[in-house]
mmCIF file with all atom_site columns, C-alpha atoms in Angstrom:
data_model
loop_
_atom_site.group_PDB
_atom_site.id
_atom_site.type_symbol
_atom_site.label_atom_id
_atom_site.label_alt_id
_atom_site.label_comp_id
_atom_site.label_asym_id
_atom_site.label_entity_id
_atom_site.label_seq_id
_atom_site.pdbx_PDB_ins_code
_atom_site.Cartn_x
_atom_site.Cartn_y
_atom_site.Cartn_z
_atom_site.occupancy
_atom_site.B_iso_or_equiv
_atom_site.pdbx_formal_charge
_atom_site.auth_seq_id
_atom_site.auth_comp_id
_atom_site.auth_asym_id
_atom_site.auth_atom_id
_atom_site.pdbx_PDB_model_num
ATOM 1   C CA . MET K 1 1   ? 142.895 136.937 107.727 1.00 0.00 ? 1   MET K CA 1
ATOM 2   C CA . THR K 1 2   ? 144.050 138.728 105.539 1.00 0.00 ? 2   THR K CA 1
ATOM 3   C CA . VAL K 1 3   ? 143.318 142.280 104.827 1.00 0.00 ? 3   VAL K CA 1
ATOM 4   C CA . GLU K 1 4   ? 144.350 144.147 101.006 1.00 0.00 ? 4   GLU K CA 1
ATOM 5   C CA . LEU K 1 5   ? 144.964 147.718 100.835 1.00 0.00 ? 5   LEU K CA 1
ATOM 6   C CA . ARG K 1 6   ? 143.487 149.614 97.768  1.00 0.00 ? 6   ARG K CA 1
ATOM 7   C CA . ASN K 1 7   ? 143.883 152.657 96.668  1.00 0.00 ? 7   ASN K CA 1
ATOM 8   C CA . VAL K 1 8   ? 145.755 153.815 99.716  1.00 0.00 ? 8   VAL K CA 1
ATOM 9   C CA . ALA K 1 9   ? 148.737 155.663 98.076  1.00 0.00 ? 9   ALA K CA 1
ATOM 10  C CA . ASN K 1 10  ? 151.096 155.452 101.626 1.00 0.00 ? 10  ASN K CA 1
ATOM 11  C CA . PRO K 1 11  ? 149.270 153.449 104.216 1.00 0.00 ? 11  PRO K CA 1
ATOM 12  C CA . ALA K 1 12  ? 151.745 154.845 107.125 1.00 0.00 ? 12  ALA K CA 1
ATOM 13  C CA . THR K 1 13  ? 150.466 158.067 106.331 1.00 0.00 ? 13  THR K CA 1
ATOM 14  C CA . ALA K 1 14  ? 146.508 157.687 105.703 1.00 0.00 ? 14  ALA K CA 1
ATOM 15  C CA . PRO K 1 15  ? 144.256 159.021 108.351 1.00 0.00 ? 15  PRO K CA 1
ATOM 16  C CA . ASP K 1 16  ? 143.384 157.260 111.328 1.00 0.00 ? 16  ASP K CA 1
ATOM 17  C CA . THR K 1 17  ? 139.525 157.697 110.892 1.00 0.00 ? 17  THR K CA 1
ATOM 18  C CA . ILE K 1 18  ? 138.535 155.388 113.517 1.00 0.00 ? 18  ILE K CA 1
ATOM 19  C CA . ALA K 1 19  ? 136.882 156.786 117.014 1.00 0.00 ? 19  ALA K CA 1
ATOM 20  C CA . ARG K 1 20  ? 138.788 156.113 120.097 1.00 0.00 ? 20  ARG K CA 1
ATOM 21  C CA . PRO K 1 21  ? 136.995 156.034 123.732 1.00 0.00 ? 21  PRO K CA 1
ATOM 22  C CA . LEU K 1 22  ? 139.753 158.795 124.994 1.00 0.00 ? 22  LEU K CA 1
ATOM 23  C CA . ASP K 1 23  ? 140.134 161.356 121.904 1.00 0.00 ? 23  ASP K CA 1
ATOM 24  C CA . TRP K 1 24  ? 139.050 163.838 123.966 1.00 0.00 ? 24  TRP K CA 1
ATOM 25  C CA . GLN K 1 25  ? 142.155 163.697 125.957 1.00 0.00 ? 25  GLN K CA 1
ATOM 26  C CA . ASP K 1 26  ? 144.143 165.273 122.753 1.00 0.00 ? 26  ASP K CA 1
ATOM 27  C CA . GLN K 1 27  ? 141.799 168.229 123.549 1.00 0.00 ? 27  GLN K CA 1
ATOM 28  C CA . ALA K 1 28  ? 142.139 168.678 127.066 1.00 0.00 ? 28  ALA K CA 1
ATOM 29  C CA . LEU K 1 29  ? 144.402 171.948 128.282 1.00 0.00 ? 29  LEU K CA 1
ATOM 30  C CA . CYS K 1 30  ? 146.594 169.427 130.763 1.00 0.00 ? 30  CYS K CA 1
ATOM 31  C CA . ALA K 1 31  ? 148.049 168.455 127.384 1.00 0.00 ? 31  ALA K CA 1
ATOM 32  C CA . ARG K 1 32  ? 148.873 171.405 126.496 1.00 0.00 ? 32  ARG K CA 1
ATOM 33  C CA . PRO K 1 33  ? 153.578 171.757 126.496 1.00 0.00 ? 33  PRO K CA 1
ATOM 34  C CA . ASP K 1 34  ? 153.139 174.694 128.977 1.00 0.00 ? 34  ASP K CA 1
ATOM 35  C CA . ALA K 1 35  ? 150.947 172.598 131.367 1.00 0.00 ? 35  ALA K CA 1
ATOM 36  C CA . ASP K 1 36  ? 153.205 171.722 134.167 1.00 0.00 ? 36  ASP K CA 1
ATOM 37  C CA . PRO K 1 37  ? 152.405 167.439 134.518 1.00 0.00 ? 37  PRO K CA 1
ATOM 38  C CA . ASP K 1 38  ? 152.660 167.708 138.609 1.00 0.00 ? 38  ASP K CA 1
ATOM 39  C CA . TRP K 1 39  ? 149.611 169.984 138.788 1.00 0.00 ? 39  TRP K CA 1
ATOM 40  C CA . TRP K 1 40  ? 147.369 167.184 137.878 1.00 0.00 ? 40  TRP K CA 1
ATOM 41  C CA . ALA K 1 41  ? 149.203 164.839 140.358 1.00 0.00 ? 41  ALA K CA 1
ATOM 42  C CA . ALA K 1 42  ? 148.630 166.767 143.116 1.00 0.00 ? 42  ALA K CA 1
ATOM 43  C CA . ASP K 1 43  ? 146.194 165.618 146.160 1.00 0.00 ? 43  ASP K CA 1
ATOM 44  C CA . GLY K 1 44  ? 144.013 167.925 148.406 1.00 0.00 ? 44  GLY K CA 1
ATOM 45  C CA . LYS K 1 45  ? 144.573 171.559 149.151 1.00 0.00 ? 45  LYS K CA 1
ATOM 46  C CA . THR K 1 46  ? 147.842 172.368 147.363 1.00 0.00 ? 46  THR K CA 1
ATOM 47  C CA . THR K 1 47  ? 148.963 175.250 145.116 1.00 0.00 ? 47  THR K CA 1
ATOM 48  C CA . ASP K 1 48  ? 149.400 172.749 142.212 1.00 0.00 ? 48  ASP K CA 1
ATOM 49  C CA . ALA K 1 49  ? 146.044 171.213 142.663 1.00 0.00 ? 49  ALA K CA 1
ATOM 50  C CA . THR K 1 50  ? 144.688 174.821 142.955 1.00 0.00 ? 50  THR K CA 1
ATOM 51  C CA . ARG K 1 51  ? 146.545 175.144 139.586 1.00 0.00 ? 51  ARG K CA 1
ATOM 52  C CA . ALA K 1 52  ? 144.648 172.535 138.080 1.00 0.00 ? 52  ALA K CA 1
ATOM 53  C CA . VAL K 1 53  ? 141.435 172.806 139.182 1.00 0.00 ? 53  VAL K CA 1
ATOM 54  C CA . GLN K 1 54  ? 141.569 176.745 137.648 1.00 0.00 ? 54  GLN K CA 1
ATOM 55  C CA . TRP K 1 55  ? 143.110 175.124 134.443 1.00 0.00 ? 55  TRP K CA 1
ATOM 56  C CA . CYS K 1 56  ? 140.133 172.371 134.252 1.00 0.00 ? 56  CYS K CA 1
ATOM 57  C CA . HIS K 1 57  ? 137.451 175.141 134.381 1.00 0.00 ? 57  HIS K CA 1
ATOM 58  C CA . ALA K 1 58  ? 138.528 176.306 131.415 1.00 0.00 ? 58  ALA K CA 1
ATOM 59  C CA . CYS K 1 59  ? 138.945 173.310 129.985 1.00 0.00 ? 59  CYS K CA 1
ATOM 60  C CA . PRO K 1 60  ? 136.862 172.285 127.083 1.00 0.00 ? 60  PRO K CA 1
ATOM 61  C CA . VAL K 1 61  ? 136.268 168.497 127.534 1.00 0.00 ? 61  VAL K CA 1
ATOM 62  C CA . ARG K 1 62  ? 136.504 168.866 131.219 1.00 0.00 ? 62  ARG K CA 1
ATOM 63  C CA . GLN K 1 63  ? 133.109 166.646 131.633 1.00 0.00 ? 63  GLN K CA 1
ATOM 64  C CA . GLN K 1 64  ? 134.299 163.920 129.703 1.00 0.00 ? 64  GLN K CA 1
ATOM 65  C CA . CYS K 1 65  ? 137.383 163.776 131.602 1.00 0.00 ? 65  CYS K CA 1
ATOM 66  C CA . LEU K 1 66  ? 135.331 163.985 135.138 1.00 0.00 ? 66  LEU K CA 1
ATOM 67  C CA . GLU K 1 67  ? 133.309 161.425 133.856 1.00 0.00 ? 67  GLU K CA 1
ATOM 68  C CA . ASP K 1 68  ? 136.072 158.958 132.677 1.00 0.00 ? 68  ASP K CA 1
ATOM 69  C CA . ALA K 1 69  ? 137.944 159.703 136.431 1.00 0.00 ? 69  ALA K CA 1
ATOM 70  C CA . MET K 1 70  ? 134.463 158.448 137.716 1.00 0.00 ? 70  MET K CA 1
ATOM 71  C CA . ARG K 1 71  ? 133.985 155.601 135.473 1.00 0.00 ? 71  ARG K CA 1
ATOM 72  C CA . ARG K 1 72  ? 137.651 154.225 136.329 1.00 0.00 ? 72  ARG K CA 1
ATOM 73  C CA . GLU K 1 73  ? 137.521 155.307 140.163 1.00 0.00 ? 73  GLU K CA 1
ATOM 74  C CA . GLY K 1 74  ? 134.098 153.216 140.617 1.00 0.00 ? 74  GLY K CA 1
ATOM 75  C CA . ASN K 1 75  ? 132.945 153.560 144.639 1.00 0.00 ? 75  ASN K CA 1
ATOM 76  C CA . ALA K 1 76  ? 136.715 154.264 145.882 1.00 0.00 ? 76  ALA K CA 1
ATOM 77  C CA . ARG K 1 77  ? 137.540 155.778 148.598 1.00 0.00 ? 77  ARG K CA 1
ATOM 78  C CA . GLU K 1 78  ? 139.495 159.339 148.825 1.00 0.00 ? 78  GLU K CA 1
ATOM 79  C CA . HIS K 1 79  ? 142.625 157.441 149.628 1.00 0.00 ? 79  HIS K CA 1
ATOM 80  C CA . HIS K 1 80  ? 141.857 155.561 146.458 1.00 0.00 ? 80  HIS K CA 1
ATOM 81  C CA . ARG K 1 81  ? 141.851 158.063 144.278 1.00 0.00 ? 81  ARG K CA 1
ATOM 82  C CA . GLN K 1 82  ? 144.824 160.193 143.174 1.00 0.00 ? 82  GLN K CA 1
ATOM 83  C CA . GLY K 1 83  ? 144.928 163.694 141.246 1.00 0.00 ? 83  GLY K CA 1
ATOM 84  C CA . VAL K 1 84  ? 143.021 166.514 139.870 1.00 0.00 ? 84  VAL K CA 1
ATOM 85  C CA . TRP K 1 85  ? 140.441 164.866 136.850 1.00 0.00 ? 85  TRP K CA 1
ATOM 86  C CA . GLY K 1 86  ? 138.048 167.182 135.476 1.00 0.00 ? 86  GLY K CA 1
ATOM 87  C CA . GLY K 1 87  ? 138.413 169.729 137.890 1.00 0.00 ? 87  GLY K CA 1
ATOM 88  C CA . LEU K 1 88  ? 138.127 167.848 140.975 1.00 0.00 ? 88  LEU K CA 1
ATOM 89  C CA . THR K 1 89  ? 140.189 166.706 143.263 1.00 0.00 ? 89  THR K CA 1
ATOM 90  C CA . PRO K 1 90  ? 140.036 163.195 145.294 1.00 0.00 ? 90  PRO K CA 1
ATOM 91  C CA . PHE K 1 91  ? 137.797 164.439 148.065 1.00 0.00 ? 91  PHE K CA 1
ATOM 92  C CA . GLY K 1 92  ? 135.553 166.539 145.558 1.00 0.00 ? 92  GLY K CA 1
ATOM 93  C CA . ARG K 1 93  ? 134.926 163.165 143.209 1.00 0.00 ? 93  ARG K CA 1
ATOM 94  C CA . ARG K 1 94  ? 134.214 161.365 146.273 1.00 0.00 ? 94  ARG K CA 1
ATOM 95  C CA . ALA K 1 95  ? 132.047 163.648 147.195 1.00 0.00 ? 95  ALA K CA 1
ATOM 96  C CA . LEU K 1 96  ? 130.533 163.661 144.058 1.00 0.00 ? 96  LEU K CA 1
ATOM 97  C CA . TYR K 1 97  ? 130.049 159.748 143.774 1.00 0.00 ? 97  TYR K CA 1
ATOM 98  C CA . VAL K 1 98  ? 128.489 159.654 147.250 1.00 0.00 ? 98  VAL K CA 1
ATOM 99  C CA . ALA K 1 99  ? 125.970 162.298 145.765 1.00 0.00 ? 99  ALA K CA 1
ATOM 100 C CA . ARG K 1 100 ? 124.920 160.644 142.637 1.00 0.00 ? 100 ARG K CA 1
ATOM 101 C CA . LYS K 1 101 ? 124.250 157.690 144.850 1.00 0.00 ? 101 LYS K CA 1
ATOM 102 C CA . GLN K 1 102 ? 122.234 159.465 147.108 1.00 0.00 ? 102 GLN K CA 1
ATOM 103 C CA . ALA K 1 103 ? 120.406 160.924 144.126 1.00 0.00 ? 103 ALA K CA 1
ATOM 104 C CA . ASP K 1 104 ? 120.029 157.180 142.420 1.00 0.00 ? 104 ASP K CA 1
ATOM 105 C CA . ALA K 1 105 ? 118.656 155.907 145.730 1.00 0.00 ? 105 ALA K CA 1
ATOM 106 C CA . ALA K 1 106 ? 115.850 158.964 146.094 1.00 0.00 ? 106 ALA K CA 1
#
């Protein structure tokens, strides 16, 4: 199948108008240049994890981030979850998963 472009001055600079499922990541505070990527890689109760959680709580896309992590991780145990996502450590996300499952069963 051939696609013909019409009325586009320069296709290389045409705006991308296709919605992407992870567009929220562009708005995340952790994507800012002054955010240290090591903060979000931290697990457990470390200074880096604490700093990441603080940034997450001010993030405009915290909920999208958390839901994406919950969807990806599914029913994984704590030791199979990594980093801080949506303001929660691996332990916090596992606890949220368990709480949601118990609420669904009730």
